[in-house]
Amino acid sequence: MLLHLSTWQEVETYLQQSQGIIFPIGSTEQHGPTGLIGTDAICAESLAHAVGESTSAMVAPTINVGMALHHTAFPGTISLRPSTMIQVVKEYIACLVKAGFTKFYFINGHGGNMATLKAAFSETYFDLADLHIPNADKVKCKVGNWFMCSSVYKLAKELYGDQEGSHATPSEVALTQYVYPESIKQATLSAEVAKGHRIYSAANFREKYPDGRMGSNPALATPEHGKQFYDAAVKELSNDYLKFLSEE
Amino acid sequence: MLLHLSTWQEVETYLQQSQGIIFPIGSTEQHGPTGLIGTDAICAESLAHAVGESTSAMVAPTINVGMALHHTAFPGTISLRPSTMIQVVKEYIACLVKAGFTKFYFINGHGGNMATLKAAFSETYFDLADLHIPNADKVKCKVGNWFMCSSVYKLAKELYGDQEGSHATPSEVALTQYVYPESIKQATLSAEVAKGHRIYSAANFREKYPDGRMGSNPALATPEHGKQFYDAAVKELSNDYLKFLSEE
Amino acid sequence: MLLHLSTWQEVETYLQQSQGIIFPIGSTEQHGPTGLIGTDAICAESLAHAVGESTSAMVAPTINVGMALHHTAFPGTISLRPSTMIQVVKEYIACLVKAGFTKFYFINGHGGNMATLKAAFSETYFDLADLHIPNADKVKCKVGNWFMCSSVYKLAKELYGDQEGSHATPSEVALTQYVYPESIKQATLSAEVAKGHRIYSAANFREKYPDGRMGSNPALATPEHGKQFYDAAVKELSNDYLKFLSEE
Amino acid sequence: MLLHLSTWQEVETYLQQSQGIIFPIGSTEQHGPTGLIGTDAICAESLAHAVGESTSAMVAPTINVGMALHHTAFPGTISLRPSTMIQVVKEYIACLVKAGFTKFYFINGHGGNMATLKAAFSETYFDLADLHIPNADKVKCKVGNWFMCSSVYKLAKELYGDQEGSHATPSEVALTQYVYPESIKQATLSAEVAKGHRIYSAANFREKYPDGRMGSNPALATPEHGKQFYDAAVKELSNDYLKFLSEE
Amino acid sequence: MLLHLSTWQEVETYLQQSQGIIFPIGSTEQHGPTGLIGTDAICAESLAHAVGESTSAMVAPTINVGMALHHTAFPGTISLRPSTMIQVVKEYIACLVKAGFTKFYFINGHGGNMATLKAAFSETYFDLADLHIPNADKVKCKVGNWFMCSSVYKLAKELYGDQEGSHATPSEVALTQYVYPESIKQATLSAEVAKGHRIYSAANFREKYPDGRMGSNPALATPEHGKQFYDAAVKELSNDYLKFLSEE
Amino acid sequence: MLLHLSTWQEVETYLQQSQGIIFPIGSTEQHGPTGLIGTDAICAESLAHAVGESTSAMVAPTINVGMALHHTAFPGTISLRPSTMIQVVKEYIACLVKAGFTKFYFINGHGGNMATLKAAFSETYFDLADLHIPNADKVKCKVGNWFMCSSVYKLAKELYGDQEGSHATPSEVALTQYVYPESIKQATLSAEVAKGHRIYSAANFREKYPDGRMGSNPALATPEHGKQFYDAAVKELSNDYLKFLSEE
């Protein structure tokens, strides 16, 4: 059930049976010469929609810009500063808590969002607790990182071994190829790919990772692999969401 | 050209020929008993994609949550506070200015965004001017409100007369029906519809407009009307974007 | 009744009969070669005092700096950033709500304040609602733009036609001449006056509107016209305030 | 020279001979049963205008709301939070620094503003230094508290002795009586007046100082005394401003 | 009783007998050629621990960075901006108020903290009052500046006369020598020492006070003097704390 | 070399040979019935001082309050909100970057700080890059979590197995016992200890973990173990710091 394709009365009805909602959260950032700038949002959104369907959960609109400051030296990247992202998450949740939602499950497509999301949840719990908002004390948030699902991780290892890398990975590229087969990109990838550098400023990142990849070989990706990742992640995330919902 | 379906190298190439980018901006808010919560974002996004195609413009990911605080007493509404929305817009623009973009055209689907967007643009110009960001002095932002296009306005008048109203209007509902024919909603609408009340707090809004409509009769909407609105708006907004781009 | 010339006990007494208060709000910004930098505040203040008298309303101290970032390339302009102005308005209102005021009527002298004021009201309603403040749910704010009163508009049309323009207008200059006859300025105005340019950054504004006027011929202004505008606006705004007060 | 009664071209001319500007800053807060809510702003403004005249200095519009949170339990008080007031002061100064002003002299009518003004100046120097603003490194700010002028202090001691107190003092009431003789208030003042309590929250303040006075007997004030205070303060503040201006 | 060396259960027990807590607050800033960068924090901490012991009060961890923006042109200085320091103080207090503390006594080692602390307390009282926090209305904060104790002031006058100066003073250096005898520094001090300049920006400060001292001769300091200052301050601050605690 | 025991001239000299600085960062939060509230700060500080000595590095004052919002339902806990902590870290770093420092190594004693620190570093790199601050582009920050050192982890496993738990662990308690042998606490610990609950709000945390421990048995700790942890961590962190410093 997609929030943006529902009416408010349908939401009211939904709330009588569940107080859970799923937020797809991605990023708008460079993903190497062949990866889509929307990769993380596309992955999160497609998986969230499927998880929503399999679990009868409400799915909120996709948060398509996240914390990608370290990618901003590459054109096309858009990022929030962490302080702002914390505020945004807090306000999204506050609106929905007032309506009766209490369980917030974020299906996340971007490793760079994890720290800020964690900080945002802490600040949300704390700030809501001091306001006049019923049920604020019941609010619980959880992140499901699709790329860290054990089934996904295992599959990536089998298919790509060390060439999975850690950014602009063949697994995420494969998933976008499955979702948007008409947007499969071709580009010559250098055989050598930078890896192992720590992440500091945006300028430093681009200097160290000149084509945007981090140790990955996205040329290995295929839409068929994408479907495998999709199926594995949907299954695992659906179970995780249901488990989260059932926590008293 | 959709930013989220492009690579950073494609963006780099694009910037050599144009510094313009289109942002669809909507809202996630109640739209009466038959209107979709995502109405404003759906309209903005579908039009922006078509305008992008007709003008060869880059289109950024949709800003699907806007300023809808007055709708927050209806479940499903998500809103940013104006201060936060100003900050978000400023950060989106700053990232893209660093990459070389200077003309920002917002295709807007929600009247409630207009004041905050205007404030955000003023603050963006001012704050960027004091930072170390090349081309910050060239930044220009403009809003194109599809529902205020003269052709759209005229068509709505012809088709619906006074029953167009000002929120959950048949014109916007028609446009979403054209875009998402599988999500056309049915609900009994009272013959009487509230109108003419000024907007204050969320609680007051719901009290005054109990089913969420403001003077509108969305039952008049049809997907065919939606196509007419779509065509009219795409044409008019495309011209407006090109004119904006050509301003020296 | 002027707040700054009252005692707190007089305010306490006033609150037993009315919960309304009028805020004059202007701007401190260039108004062309012959317009006073305080034009907008002077107009708002003089009208607000008269409206207060005619309606027995409490009038707060004038907010003499508003949102004028686009004028900051001209010396003498002082502006708040929109985010700050939102915060300021919110805090003013919060203090007075705690005392028992619930109806806030802003007599506004500056078009550039409108968007930010609107955003400020939305944020005020929302933020107050979550705090421990009695009557916060009853708060209502409204703007009365004197220059948009229909009687004022009609009079300006009659007296100046197209030469009214949109900034440093003869109507507002006339009103300041009526209020401060000793401060009528003389300067040579070029026959040609810039008009029709959209507003972007401060630097761009000054480039496009080199003497600060926007399509206006303030040389047409006279103190006698000023009195006419004054009388018309006081009457119309008084009625509007009383209507606002009487809303249940 | 009053900024609000000047044109931008007059300001431009002024800047060729002086980079100094005077800001009157007061407060909108209870001043006991007979003191005006605008007392601090009225005193600051009247003195600043006279100092401006005697020193040929530009005088900015009065900041009529300051830091008076501890008075907010009395109706009619309006206050900024210190964080907001810091931001406001910083933005006022930034606008004027861009125009060429570098010496900011605040004629202050409210003891409660002193700490926040001091904090604001520190933050202003620091924040401006990192931005692209010419002359930011030359900015200097100073506060002249009229009630702390040695001549004023001595006179108050002579006229009122211990009955001067520390809030709603006869000296400040006298000054407002001189400026607004038509607004001299009468009220029965209890012979006993609270004094010596430390200032904590607004509720605590009202509990400790039930009629708003702090150890003062404003019944002693006369307009003639007011003139004496006025003359003394104008002379001393004018000298102080000129000394400040002459600092290299 | 030191908070950092207590368990939460010991704090729970303590709260049954007292709701007071002492915060040592210093600064991390240059203190001339022979003064330690931590001087203000060292003084505040050592005194606070002794005061805590003599009054059986809980002592919180030392706030070792304060408001020292004007010293930031000297290497090693770390400072918060006043707005941030206000926020920090407010959050520290809010956490402890929730636990039951209501009396906050700051033993302060740095004159530059005074204005911002005062602002912070005002904002704390005001902001807490609107939240859902029991006992928020009972919160009281007070600063005890050790260097302003009358006994300390008198002793410094006797020992150093005019050579006490106002920054990097022999009295504070002496106190650090008593606390950290192994960190007594030697450096050639010019006979001439700058004094009497007002404080503006950090760059201006360093220009006016090139070695960081303000009119002081810290070469006069001895650890024995330090002990005298220590004993005097502990006694006077202990009395002041107990008096503060006993306020109803 | 401890910053607080140095003079600014010693810092100036240090900067000629190194641009690195170590920040101990802990937390002020409950650590179960026998753990000190300052545990995390004590561990971080003692290790940082030793690492500083072994690597000739400058060590900044300890950040003794971190992100511990989830512990605030236990008395004695003090925490910053993540947004505030980000701002604090950013300001500390900005001051030191202006002085010439570029490598910031945080020795961290609290898992709850990790997400916020990571967010803070991203925001610092980004914000500094747009300001007028030399060397801002060279800034690099890194966290060394002592409790995640492989030698520490291995030792804890050997000594305590599963009874190490994840909060109020015997390893951290042992380290504080080694540092503060006079503050070893005794309390009856229930044999059963809560574990495995996810962390949400403070109230929820206390409900799930009623005595504050998370799966740990701190009764196993001894000061001798503490020394072993200390030696292992100092060695491993020293190597890590030197490696960080040597990154070009």
Short mmCIF file of N, CA and C in Angstrom, two decimals, chain D residues 81 83, chain E residues 82-92 120 123 127, chain F residues 80-81 84:
data_model
loop_
_atom_site.label_atom_id
_atom_site.label_comp_id
_atom_site.label_asym_id
_atom_site.label_seq_id
_atom_site.Cartn_x
_atom_site.Cartn_y
_atom_site.Cartn_z
N ARG D 81 14.31 35.18 22.38
CA ARG D 81 15.22 34.30 23.10
C ARG D 81 16.65 34.78 22.78
N SER D 83 19.36 33.32 21.79
CA SER D 83 19.91 32.78 20.53
C SER D 83 19.37 33.53 19.33
N PRO E 82 28.76 31.61 21.01
CA PRO E 82 27.77 31.78 22.08
C PRO E 82 26.47 31.01 21.85
N SER E 83 25.95 31.04 20.63
CA SER E 83 24.69 30.30 20.36
C SER E 83 24.83 28.83 20.69
N THR E 84 25.98 28.28 20.36
CA THR E 84 26.20 26.85 20.60
C THR E 84 26.37 26.59 22.10
N MET E 85 27.09 27.47 22.75
CA MET E 85 27.28 27.29 24.20
C MET E 85 25.94 27.39 24.92
N ILE E 86 25.08 28.27 24.49
CA ILE E 86 23.74 28.35 25.08
C ILE E 86 23.02 27.01 24.93
N GLN E 87 23.10 26.46 23.75
CA GLN E 87 22.43 25.19 23.48
C GLN E 87 23.01 24.07 24.34
N VAL E 88 24.32 24.06 24.45
CA VAL E 88 24.99 23.03 25.26
C VAL E 88 24.55 23.12 26.72
N VAL E 89 24.59 24.31 27.27
CA VAL E 89 24.21 24.49 28.68
C VAL E 89 22.75 24.06 28.88
N LYS E 90 21.92 24.43 27.94
CA LYS E 90 20.50 24.10 28.03
C LYS E 90 20.28 22.59 28.02
N GLU E 91 21.04 21.89 27.21
CA GLU E 91 20.87 20.44 27.13
C GLU E 91 21.42 19.74 28.37
N TYR E 92 22.55 20.23 28.88
CA TYR E 92 23.08 19.64 30.12
C TYR E 92 22.03 19.76 31.23
N ALA E 120 22.30 31.95 28.53
CA ALA E 120 21.91 30.54 28.53
C ALA E 120 20.89 30.24 29.62
N GLU E 123 17.46 31.52 28.58
CA GLU E 123 16.85 30.71 27.54
C GLU E 123 16.42 29.34 28.10
N ASP E 127 12.67 27.99 27.79
CA ASP E 127 12.38 26.84 26.93
C ASP E 127 11.88 25.64 27.73
N LEU F 80 24.37 15.38 25.00
CA LEU F 80 24.03 16.35 23.96
C LEU F 80 23.09 15.69 22.98
N ARG F 81 22.24 16.48 22.34
CA ARG F 81 21.49 15.97 21.20
C ARG F 81 22.47 15.86 20.02
N THR F 84 23.46 19.03 18.22
CA THR F 84 24.31 19.92 19.01
C THR F 84 25.73 19.39 19.06
#
